[in-house]
Amino acid sequence: MPEVKLFSSSTSRTLAEKISDYYGYPLGDISLRTFSDGEMQVEINESVRGSYVFFIGSTFGSSDNIMEMLLMIDSAKRASAGYITAVVPYFGYARQDRKDKPRVPISAKLVANLFQASGVNRIMTMDLHAEQIQGFFDIPVDHLKSEAIFMPFLAQMDLSNVTFASPDVGGVKRARSYAKYFQRDLVICDKERRIANEVAGITVIGDVKEADIILIDDIIDTAGTLCKAADALIEKGAFPALNYLHALFATLTNTNPLQHCLWRRIRSFVS
């Protein structure tokens, strides 16, 4: 059987170390050098010939994170690795998955093309913002979901008065999976945006009077959607203390003016 080798990008070292400890193999030796002009150079400091190689790293935020992953994959391919898997916990640019107005890119497709051009054989990722992104690849994609962790966690609680809510129409399928599993009601918050990360207004579809609400979503950026959804649900009669399940905090800090809404309205976060 080919040897398995695990390598970490600079963005996901903590996660990679936990995976390595669980698997029982040390992380591979890899070096990243950054030149004064920002250019990066990756070097794998051990043989990967014929090995099953796993690169662990998210591609969010700075484009350097994507470039680092691509360089690592290319290094392994040129070193005759047997099979290369990119483990991408957070697949960056996933929100841009369609052309919803003229003269905009489909960035998720572009990132998928870049991964394939680098020579990767398989992608393993989690909680894609839109499941159809799997179709942007012509290679196998393992799409893991956080429900495997969150559902057993919620099963320990009293959910007799709970209604699950999606803060936008795009997340209905995600929230419905929880409502169906626990046989509870589902409500939808239909939001209107005027610009990319600013919510203009929200309409609640469904009955939430005197219900405990659990909001299900995958990304918090400015928290505008969450705050306005919480306010809209409370105005419709939901109890003021809400709960929120998510996979990712993007830029959430308590210095953001929107956070005053969060700390007033949201009782607990689970991530």
Short mmCIF file of C-alpha atoms in Angstrom, two decimals:
data_model
loop_
_atom_site.label_atom_id
_atom_site.label_comp_id
_atom_site.label_asym_id
_atom_site.label_seq_id
_atom_site.Cartn_x
_atom_site.Cartn_y
_atom_site.Cartn_z
CA MET A 1 0.00 0.00 0.00
CA PRO A 2 1.34 3.49 -0.87
CA GLU A 3 2.59 5.61 2.02
CA VAL A 4 0.27 8.35 3.28
CA LYS A 5 1.73 11.81 3.82
CA LEU A 6 0.00 14.80 5.43
CA PHE A 7 1.08 18.40 4.87
CA SER A 8 -0.30 21.65 6.24
CA SER A 9 -0.62 25.09 4.73
CA SER A 10 0.26 28.07 6.89
CA THR A 11 -3.45 28.91 7.38
CA SER A 12 -4.60 25.61 8.88
CA ARG A 13 -1.72 24.39 11.01
CA THR A 14 -3.80 23.82 14.16
CA LEU A 15 -6.40 21.71 12.33
CA ALA A 16 -3.69 19.79 10.48
CA GLU A 17 -1.94 18.96 13.75
CA LYS A 18 -5.19 17.60 15.20
CA ILE A 19 -5.77 15.48 12.09
CA SER A 20 -2.19 14.26 12.27
CA ASP A 21 -2.52 13.31 15.95
CA TYR A 22 -5.78 11.46 15.31
CA TYR A 23 -4.37 9.64 12.30
CA GLY A 24 -1.17 8.74 14.13
CA TYR A 25 1.26 10.13 11.57
CA PRO A 26 3.43 13.25 11.89
CA LEU A 27 2.93 16.15 9.51
CA GLY A 28 5.28 16.18 6.56
CA ASP A 29 8.18 18.61 6.30
CA ILE A 30 7.36 21.51 3.98
CA SER A 31 8.87 24.98 3.74
CA LEU A 32 7.30 28.23 2.60
CA ARG A 33 9.51 31.17 1.70
CA THR A 34 8.14 34.62 0.91
CA PHE A 35 10.27 37.02 -1.10
CA SER A 36 10.31 40.77 -0.47
CA ASP A 37 7.90 41.36 -3.36
CA GLY A 38 5.36 38.92 -1.88
CA GLU A 39 6.14 36.01 -4.21
CA MET A 40 6.01 32.61 -2.52
CA GLN A 41 8.19 29.55 -2.96
CA VAL A 42 7.16 26.13 -1.62
CA GLU A 43 9.55 23.24 -1.05
CA ILE A 44 8.65 19.74 0.13
CA ASN A 45 11.61 18.54 2.18
CA GLU A 46 11.00 14.80 1.88
CA SER A 47 10.20 12.28 -0.81
CA VAL A 48 6.56 11.93 -1.87
CA ARG A 49 7.18 9.65 -4.86
CA GLY A 50 4.23 7.26 -5.23
CA SER A 51 2.66 8.45 -1.97
CA TYR A 52 -0.93 9.38 -1.17
CA VAL A 53 -0.46 13.06 -0.35
CA PHE A 54 -2.97 15.21 1.57
CA PHE A 55 -2.60 18.99 1.68
CA ILE A 56 -4.69 20.62 4.44
CA GLY A 57 -5.50 24.29 4.07
CA SER A 58 -8.38 26.72 3.68
CA THR A 59 -8.52 29.12 0.74
CA PHE A 60 -10.45 32.00 2.28
CA GLY A 61 -9.46 35.63 2.48
CA SER A 62 -6.17 36.61 0.93
CA SER A 63 -5.46 35.11 -2.49
CA ASP A 64 -2.10 34.06 -1.00
CA ASN A 65 -3.93 31.19 0.69
CA ILE A 66 -5.14 29.85 -2.65
CA MET A 67 -1.74 30.37 -4.25
CA GLU A 68 0.02 28.54 -1.44
CA MET A 69 -2.23 25.51 -1.90
CA LEU A 70 -1.72 25.52 -5.66
CA LEU A 71 2.05 25.69 -5.28
CA MET A 72 2.06 22.81 -2.81
CA ILE A 73 -0.03 20.67 -5.14
CA ASP A 74 2.19 21.49 -8.12
CA SER A 75 5.28 20.64 -6.08
CA ALA A 76 3.89 17.21 -5.21
CA LYS A 77 2.78 16.52 -8.77
CA ARG A 78 6.26 17.34 -10.12
CA ALA A 79 7.76 15.14 -7.40
CA SER A 80 5.76 12.13 -8.73
CA ALA A 81 3.22 11.85 -5.91
CA GLY A 82 0.89 8.91 -6.50
CA TYR A 83 -2.39 10.63 -5.58
CA ILE A 84 -2.98 14.19 -4.37
CA THR A 85 -5.95 15.26 -2.24
CA ALA A 86 -6.60 18.89 -1.25
CA VAL A 87 -8.39 19.08 2.10
CA VAL A 88 -10.04 22.53 2.04
CA PRO A 89 -12.12 23.11 5.21
CA TYR A 90 -13.28 26.51 3.96
CA PHE A 91 -13.54 26.76 0.18
CA GLY A 92 -12.95 30.44 -0.56
CA TYR A 93 -14.98 32.39 -3.12
CA ALA A 94 -17.86 29.89 -2.79
CA ARG A 95 -20.39 32.72 -2.42
CA GLN A 96 -19.76 33.77 -6.01
CA ASP A 97 -21.25 30.67 -7.60
CA ARG A 98 -23.38 32.17 -10.38
CA LYS A 99 -23.69 35.18 -12.63
CA ASP A 100 -26.57 37.06 -11.01
CA LYS A 101 -25.95 40.36 -12.81
CA PRO A 102 -24.03 41.53 -15.90
CA ARG A 103 -20.24 41.83 -15.88
CA VAL A 104 -19.50 39.78 -12.76
CA PRO A 105 -17.30 36.67 -12.51
CA ILE A 106 -18.27 33.17 -11.40
CA SER A 107 -15.36 33.10 -8.98
CA ALA A 108 -16.10 29.66 -7.50
CA LYS A 109 -15.76 28.13 -10.96
CA LEU A 110 -12.49 29.98 -11.55
CA VAL A 111 -11.04 28.65 -8.29
CA ALA A 112 -12.18 25.12 -9.25
CA ASN A 113 -10.39 25.49 -12.60
CA LEU A 114 -7.23 26.62 -10.82
CA PHE A 115 -7.25 23.58 -8.54
CA GLN A 116 -7.68 21.22 -11.46
CA ALA A 117 -4.95 22.93 -13.47
CA SER A 118 -2.56 22.47 -10.54
CA GLY A 119 -2.87 18.69 -10.84
CA VAL A 120 -4.91 17.76 -7.77
CA ASN A 121 -6.73 14.41 -7.99
CA ARG A 122 -9.43 14.97 -5.36
CA ILE A 123 -11.00 17.76 -3.29
CA MET A 124 -12.28 17.28 0.25
CA THR A 125 -14.21 20.26 1.60
CA MET A 126 -16.97 21.12 4.06
CA ASP A 127 -20.24 23.06 4.06
CA LEU A 128 -19.98 24.59 0.61
CA HIS A 129 -22.04 27.75 0.41
CA ALA A 130 -23.82 26.20 -2.59
CA GLU A 131 -23.77 22.46 -3.20
CA GLN A 132 -23.76 22.89 -6.98
CA ILE A 133 -20.13 24.02 -6.74
CA GLN A 134 -19.27 20.30 -6.73
CA GLY A 135 -20.33 20.32 -10.38
CA PHE A 136 -17.65 22.89 -11.21
CA PHE A 137 -15.05 20.13 -10.82
CA ASP A 138 -14.30 17.27 -13.20
CA ILE A 139 -12.57 15.39 -10.40
CA PRO A 140 -14.06 13.70 -7.28
CA VAL A 141 -15.28 16.07 -4.55
CA ASP A 142 -15.99 14.86 -1.01
CA HIS A 143 -18.47 17.34 0.45
CA LEU A 144 -18.65 16.91 4.23
CA LYS A 145 -21.41 18.53 6.29
CA SER A 146 -21.44 19.93 9.81
CA GLU A 147 -24.81 18.28 10.49
CA ALA A 148 -22.88 15.20 11.58
CA ILE A 149 -21.66 17.21 14.59
CA PHE A 150 -24.49 19.67 15.20
CA MET A 151 -27.39 17.21 15.09
CA PRO A 152 -26.12 14.92 17.89
CA PHE A 153 -25.35 18.08 19.89
CA LEU A 154 -28.92 19.39 19.48
CA ALA A 155 -30.40 15.96 20.18
CA GLN A 156 -29.30 16.34 23.81
CA MET A 157 -31.57 19.37 24.25
CA ASP A 158 -35.29 19.90 24.74
CA LEU A 159 -36.52 20.97 21.30
CA SER A 160 -40.25 20.69 22.02
CA ASN A 161 -40.83 24.42 21.47
CA VAL A 162 -38.17 24.94 18.80
CA THR A 163 -38.74 26.23 15.28
CA PHE A 164 -35.83 26.18 12.87
CA ALA A 165 -35.24 29.23 10.69
CA SER A 166 -33.22 30.02 7.61
CA PRO A 167 -31.99 33.65 7.53
CA ASP A 168 -32.32 33.70 3.73
CA VAL A 169 -33.92 31.76 0.90
CA GLY A 170 -30.57 30.35 -0.22
CA GLY A 171 -30.16 28.50 3.08
CA VAL A 172 -33.58 26.83 3.11
CA LYS A 173 -32.27 23.39 2.17
CA ARG A 174 -29.70 23.56 4.97
CA ALA A 175 -32.26 24.55 7.60
CA ARG A 176 -34.86 22.10 6.29
CA SER A 177 -32.52 19.18 6.93
CA TYR A 178 -32.55 20.07 10.65
CA ALA A 179 -36.31 20.64 10.75
CA LYS A 180 -36.94 17.31 9.02
CA TYR A 181 -34.51 15.39 11.22
CA PHE A 182 -36.03 16.72 14.45
CA GLN A 183 -39.58 16.85 13.03
CA ARG A 184 -39.98 20.53 13.85
CA ASP A 185 -41.40 23.49 11.91
CA LEU A 186 -39.37 25.59 9.51
CA VAL A 187 -39.65 29.33 8.79
CA ILE A 188 -37.85 31.35 6.14
CA CYS A 189 -36.51 34.88 6.25
CA ASP A 190 -36.67 36.35 2.76
CA LYS A 191 -34.04 39.08 2.55
CA GLU A 192 -33.49 41.87 0.06
CA ARG A 193 -29.99 43.17 -0.66
CA ARG A 194 -29.05 46.43 -2.36
CA ILE A 195 -25.31 45.78 -2.26
CA ALA A 196 -23.32 42.58 -1.79
CA ASN A 197 -22.96 42.48 2.01
CA GLU A 198 -25.74 44.82 3.19
CA VAL A 199 -29.31 43.68 3.89
CA ALA A 200 -32.07 46.17 3.07
CA GLY A 201 -35.04 44.31 4.58
CA ILE A 202 -36.40 40.91 5.66
CA THR A 203 -39.82 39.28 5.43
CA VAL A 204 -40.61 36.27 7.66
CA ILE A 205 -42.47 33.40 5.98
CA GLY A 206 -44.13 31.16 8.58
CA ASP A 207 -45.48 31.28 12.16
CA VAL A 208 -42.97 31.94 14.97
CA LYS A 209 -45.25 33.21 17.74
CA GLU A 210 -43.90 32.21 21.20
CA ALA A 211 -41.38 29.85 19.57
CA ASP A 212 -37.75 29.25 20.47
CA ILE A 213 -35.84 29.89 17.26
CA ILE A 214 -32.68 28.18 16.06
CA LEU A 215 -31.21 30.00 13.07
CA ILE A 216 -29.16 27.84 10.70
CA ASP A 217 -26.57 29.44 8.42
CA ASP A 218 -23.04 28.80 7.17
CA ILE A 219 -21.25 32.18 7.09
CA ILE A 220 -21.30 35.37 9.15
CA ASP A 221 -19.61 38.30 7.41
CA THR A 222 -20.88 41.64 8.69
CA ALA A 223 -23.68 39.91 10.65
CA GLY A 224 -26.23 42.18 8.95
CA THR A 225 -28.38 39.24 7.82
CA LEU A 226 -28.34 37.66 11.26
CA CYS A 227 -29.24 40.86 13.11
CA LYS A 228 -32.08 41.77 10.78
CA ALA A 229 -33.38 38.18 10.74
CA ALA A 230 -33.37 38.13 14.56
CA ASP A 231 -35.23 41.45 14.74
CA ALA A 232 -37.78 40.31 12.14
CA LEU A 233 -38.42 37.03 13.99
CA ILE A 234 -38.87 38.80 17.33
CA GLU A 235 -41.26 41.31 15.76
CA LYS A 236 -43.36 38.34 14.58
CA GLY A 237 -43.62 37.00 18.14
CA ALA A 238 -40.59 34.74 18.63
CA PHE A 239 -38.95 34.74 22.05
CA PRO A 240 -36.15 37.35 22.24
CA ALA A 241 -33.41 34.82 23.12
CA LEU A 242 -32.42 33.16 19.85
CA ASN A 243 -29.85 30.47 19.11
CA TYR A 244 -27.59 30.33 16.10
CA LEU A 245 -25.74 27.46 14.42
CA HIS A 246 -23.12 28.13 11.79
CA ALA A 247 -19.95 26.78 10.25
CA LEU A 248 -17.90 29.93 9.93
CA PHE A 249 -17.35 33.32 11.52
CA ALA A 250 -15.79 35.55 8.89
CA THR A 251 -15.14 38.99 10.44
CA LEU A 252 -17.31 38.95 13.57
CA THR A 253 -15.96 41.13 16.39
CA ASN A 254 -17.63 42.85 19.30
CA THR A 255 -16.36 46.22 18.05
CA ASN A 256 -18.65 46.08 15.02
CA PRO A 257 -21.79 48.24 15.63
CA LEU A 258 -23.93 45.35 14.45
CA GLN A 259 -22.69 43.26 17.34
CA HIS A 260 -24.81 45.24 19.78
CA CYS A 261 -27.77 43.60 18.08
CA LEU A 262 -26.11 40.20 18.30
CA TRP A 263 -25.35 40.28 21.99
CA ARG A 264 -28.92 41.48 22.75
CA ARG A 265 -30.74 39.01 20.52
CA ILE A 266 -28.64 35.86 20.26
CA ARG A 267 -28.45 33.65 23.34
CA SER A 268 -25.83 31.21 22.08
CA PHE A 269 -23.60 30.48 19.12
CA VAL A 270 -22.49 27.01 18.05
CA SER A 271 -19.73 26.70 15.46
#
